[in-house]
Short mmCIF file of C-alpha atoms in Angstrom, two decimals:
data_model
loop_
_atom_site.label_atom_id
_atom_site.label_comp_id
_atom_site.label_asym_id
_atom_site.label_seq_id
_atom_site.Cartn_x
_atom_site.Cartn_y
_atom_site.Cartn_z
CA MET A 1 100.85 108.69 105.81
CA SER A 2 102.32 111.58 103.94
CA THR A 3 104.07 111.44 100.60
CA SER A 4 106.23 114.46 100.94
CA ASN A 5 108.33 114.32 97.79
CA PRO A 6 106.92 115.85 94.60
CA HIS A 7 105.81 113.36 92.02
CA THR A 8 108.11 114.51 89.27
CA SER A 9 111.31 114.46 91.30
CA MET A 10 110.48 111.08 92.82
CA THR A 11 109.79 109.62 89.37
CA ARG A 12 113.18 110.76 88.08
CA PHE A 13 114.79 109.23 91.15
CA LEU A 14 112.97 105.91 90.79
CA VAL A 15 113.85 105.52 87.11
CA ALA A 16 117.52 106.01 87.93
CA ALA A 17 117.28 103.55 90.80
CA VAL A 18 115.71 100.67 88.89
CA SER A 19 118.79 99.98 86.81
CA SER A 20 121.05 99.85 89.86
CA VAL A 21 118.71 97.65 91.88
CA LEU A 22 118.41 94.96 89.24
CA VAL A 23 122.13 94.19 89.09
CA VAL A 24 122.41 93.84 92.81
CA ALA A 25 122.65 90.54 94.66
CA ILE A 26 121.23 90.08 98.04
CA SER A 27 123.26 91.66 100.69
CA GLY A 28 121.78 90.39 103.33
CA CYS A 29 120.27 91.52 100.70
CA THR A 30 105.71 91.01 102.94
CA PRO A 31 103.01 92.87 103.31
CA SER A 32 101.09 94.94 105.67
CA ASP A 33 98.26 94.38 108.04
CA GLY A 34 96.08 96.93 106.29
CA THR A 35 96.34 99.43 109.10
CA SER A 36 99.87 100.59 108.67
CA GLY A 37 101.93 100.88 105.61
CA THR A 38 104.92 102.34 104.04
CA THR A 39 107.84 101.49 102.07
CA ALA A 40 110.08 103.52 100.27
CA GLN A 41 111.30 105.32 97.44
CA SER A 42 113.46 103.62 94.91
CA SER A 43 117.07 103.77 95.75
CA GLY A 44 120.34 104.10 94.03
CA SER A 45 122.18 102.88 97.09
CA SER A 46 124.48 99.99 96.34
CA VAL A 47 123.81 96.62 97.91
CA PRO A 48 126.92 94.70 98.97
CA THR A 49 127.43 91.52 97.01
CA LEU A 50 127.51 88.53 99.30
CA PRO A 51 129.90 85.64 98.74
CA THR A 52 128.48 82.70 96.88
CA VAL A 53 129.07 79.01 97.44
CA PRO A 54 131.79 77.72 95.10
CA TYR A 55 130.50 75.46 92.37
CA ALA A 56 132.20 72.07 92.22
CA PRO A 57 132.06 70.69 88.67
CA SER A 58 131.13 67.07 88.24
CA THR A 59 133.91 64.64 87.40
CA SER A 60 131.51 62.33 85.60
CA THR A 61 131.05 62.66 81.86
CA THR A 62 127.62 61.07 82.04
CA THR A 63 126.06 63.11 84.82
CA LYS A 64 124.27 66.28 83.80
CA ALA A 65 124.18 69.32 86.07
CA PRO A 66 120.75 69.88 87.62
CA ALA A 67 118.59 72.46 85.96
CA ALA A 68 118.69 75.88 87.58
CA VAL A 69 115.72 76.58 89.84
CA ASP A 70 113.61 79.64 89.09
CA TYR A 71 112.88 81.18 92.49
CA ARG A 72 110.90 84.21 91.29
CA ASP A 73 107.58 82.74 92.38
CA LEU A 74 108.82 82.74 95.98
CA LEU A 75 109.01 86.55 96.05
CA LEU A 76 106.14 88.66 97.31
CA SER A 77 103.70 90.27 94.88
CA ALA A 78 102.40 93.82 94.61
CA SER A 79 99.06 92.71 96.02
CA ASP A 80 100.85 91.37 99.12
CA LEU A 81 102.24 94.85 99.76
CA THR A 82 99.14 96.87 98.99
CA ASP A 83 97.06 98.11 101.91
CA ALA A 84 94.68 100.93 102.78
CA GLU A 85 97.54 103.44 102.63
CA ASP A 86 99.26 102.48 99.38
CA THR A 87 98.70 100.58 96.18
CA PHE A 88 101.93 99.03 94.96
CA VAL A 89 102.92 97.98 91.47
CA GLU A 90 105.78 95.74 90.41
CA ARG A 91 108.46 97.36 88.28
CA SER A 92 110.73 94.34 87.87
CA ARG A 93 111.22 90.71 88.89
CA GLU A 94 114.57 89.07 88.23
CA SER A 95 115.91 85.56 88.66
CA ASN A 96 119.44 84.90 89.95
CA PRO A 97 120.48 88.49 90.73
CA ASN A 98 124.17 89.07 90.09
CA GLY A 99 124.45 85.48 88.88
CA SER A 100 123.66 83.93 92.27
CA PRO A 101 120.73 81.53 92.87
CA GLY A 102 117.76 83.50 94.15
CA ALA A 103 115.44 86.27 93.02
CA SER A 104 114.80 90.00 93.36
CA ALA A 105 111.77 92.24 92.84
CA PHE A 106 111.29 96.02 92.88
CA PHE A 107 107.98 97.65 93.83
CA VAL A 108 106.78 101.27 93.98
CA ASN A 109 103.54 102.79 95.18
CA ASP A 110 101.15 104.49 92.80
CA GLN A 111 102.46 107.93 93.74
CA ASP A 112 106.12 107.00 93.20
CA SER A 113 106.86 108.12 96.75
CA ARG A 114 107.70 104.77 98.38
CA ALA A 115 109.50 101.66 97.21
CA ILE A 116 110.37 98.17 98.39
CA ILE A 117 113.25 96.00 97.18
CA ASP A 118 112.74 92.32 98.02
CA THR A 119 115.79 90.11 97.40
CA PHE A 120 116.98 86.71 98.54
CA THR A 121 119.93 84.48 97.74
CA VAL A 122 119.83 80.69 98.11
CA TYR A 123 122.98 78.99 99.42
CA ALA A 124 124.06 75.37 99.65
CA ASP A 125 122.76 74.95 103.19
CA ALA A 126 121.38 76.82 106.19
CA ALA A 127 124.78 77.10 107.89
CA THR A 128 126.21 78.98 104.90
CA ALA A 129 123.20 81.31 104.75
CA THR A 130 123.53 82.12 108.45
CA ALA A 131 127.29 82.72 108.23
CA THR A 132 126.78 85.03 105.26
CA LEU A 133 124.05 86.89 107.13
CA LYS A 134 126.52 87.70 109.90
CA GLN A 135 128.87 89.19 107.30
CA ALA A 136 126.04 91.18 105.75
CA ALA A 137 124.90 92.53 109.10
CA GLY A 138 128.33 94.05 109.56
CA THR A 139 127.76 96.28 106.52
CA LEU A 140 124.62 97.94 107.93
CA PRO A 141 126.38 101.02 109.37
CA THR A 142 127.71 101.80 105.88
CA LEU A 143 124.27 101.48 104.28
CA VAL A 144 122.08 103.37 106.77
CA THR A 145 123.03 106.35 108.93
CA GLY A 146 121.37 107.59 112.09
CA GLY A 147 120.14 104.20 113.23
CA LYS A 148 121.44 101.34 115.32
CA PRO A 149 121.02 97.71 114.13
CA GLN A 150 118.54 95.86 116.32
CA PRO A 151 117.55 92.19 116.58
CA PHE A 152 114.55 91.42 114.39
CA PRO A 153 112.21 88.57 115.39
CA VAL A 154 111.72 87.05 111.94
CA GLY A 155 113.63 84.07 110.59
CA THR A 156 117.07 83.17 111.89
CA ASP A 157 119.38 85.91 113.23
CA GLY A 158 117.11 88.66 111.92
CA VAL A 159 118.44 92.22 112.14
CA LYS A 160 116.89 95.59 111.27
CA VAL A 161 118.14 99.15 111.04
CA SER A 162 116.20 102.34 110.26
CA GLY A 163 117.61 105.73 109.40
CA THR A 164 118.53 107.62 106.28
CA ALA A 165 120.57 106.82 103.21
CA PRO A 166 124.20 107.98 103.47
CA ASP A 167 123.38 110.97 101.24
CA GLU A 168 120.38 111.70 103.53
CA ASN A 169 117.94 112.19 100.68
CA LYS A 170 115.54 109.45 101.79
CA ALA A 171 114.47 107.39 104.77
CA VAL A 172 115.63 103.76 104.66
CA THR A 173 114.84 100.64 106.65
CA LEU A 174 116.90 97.52 105.97
CA VAL A 175 116.09 94.01 107.18
CA PHE A 176 118.25 90.90 106.90
CA PHE A 177 117.22 87.42 108.02
CA ALA A 178 117.86 83.80 107.09
CA GLN A 179 115.19 81.25 106.30
CA ASP A 180 116.61 77.77 105.95
CA LYS A 181 119.27 78.12 103.21
CA ALA A 182 118.01 81.49 101.94
CA LEU A 183 119.30 84.89 103.01
CA VAL A 184 116.70 87.66 102.69
CA ARG A 185 117.31 91.38 102.26
CA LEU A 186 114.35 93.76 102.40
CA GLU A 187 114.80 97.46 101.78
CA PHE A 188 112.06 100.02 102.43
CA GLN A 189 112.54 103.57 101.14
CA SER A 190 110.47 106.72 101.54
CA ALA A 191 110.77 110.47 101.97
CA VAL A 192 112.74 111.72 104.96
CA GLY A 193 110.28 112.14 107.82
CA ASP A 194 107.89 109.56 106.35
CA ASN A 195 109.58 106.42 107.65
CA THR A 196 108.12 102.99 107.08
CA THR A 197 106.24 101.82 110.16
CA ASP A 198 107.68 98.99 112.24
CA GLN A 199 104.45 97.02 111.92
CA PHE A 200 104.45 97.20 108.14
CA VAL A 201 108.09 96.09 107.99
CA ALA A 202 107.35 93.15 110.30
CA ASN A 203 104.31 92.12 108.25
CA VAL A 204 106.23 92.18 104.98
CA ALA A 205 109.17 90.25 106.43
CA LYS A 206 106.93 87.60 107.95
CA MET A 207 105.13 87.05 104.69
CA GLN A 208 108.42 86.62 102.82
CA GLN A 209 109.63 84.19 105.45
CA ILE A 210 106.51 82.06 105.08
CA ALA A 211 106.77 82.10 101.28
CA LEU A 212 110.33 80.82 101.49
CA ARG A 213 109.62 78.28 104.20
CA VAL A 214 106.91 76.68 102.10
CA GLY A 215 108.53 77.22 98.70
CA LEU A 216 112.02 76.01 99.53
CA GLU A 217 110.65 72.82 101.04
CA ALA A 218 108.72 72.16 97.85
CA ALA A 219 111.77 72.89 95.70
CA GLN A 220 114.03 70.45 97.58
#
């Protein structure tokens, strides 16, 4: 695969993008098979904040609130994303993005020409996660231009759209899906004309689904 953007310009773009990515909650918001790969360049595109489940304070003076769960270990790792085409490194890994239960990680390849943003939010139950996914899916036309949202066969109510960022300076693929009570948002960015392959996107999404399926069961 080509890496068509110059290293220096991509690096400046990625540095600017990191700060914006880390404050973002999942809007809706997993590695490759070793034969296809891609992901994207870091993005400054805003991720819609999804509604969170209201917290109901305890009326008991003797009952302590449960400790917050650290979900960062349920995210993918750089080694999960690395294949014959690209070696990825992790730039950040945050717990509870935007104050909501969940986790978010930001990865770039060794040439700073592709990036992946892996984010999920954990809701009170699966019904809430699925309802929020439907809201998030409605925002896709505002986040990606030139592509039509399509059903995506990973998780519950998966949806994917590929195109360009609204400013058309990079190729973008967005994936939303629910896994139990978690809502996953995967964003793949790269140079225009160097889109992430469908197979790589599917591999990454499936791996994140499995990590959540196993990890959320253990956390409950």
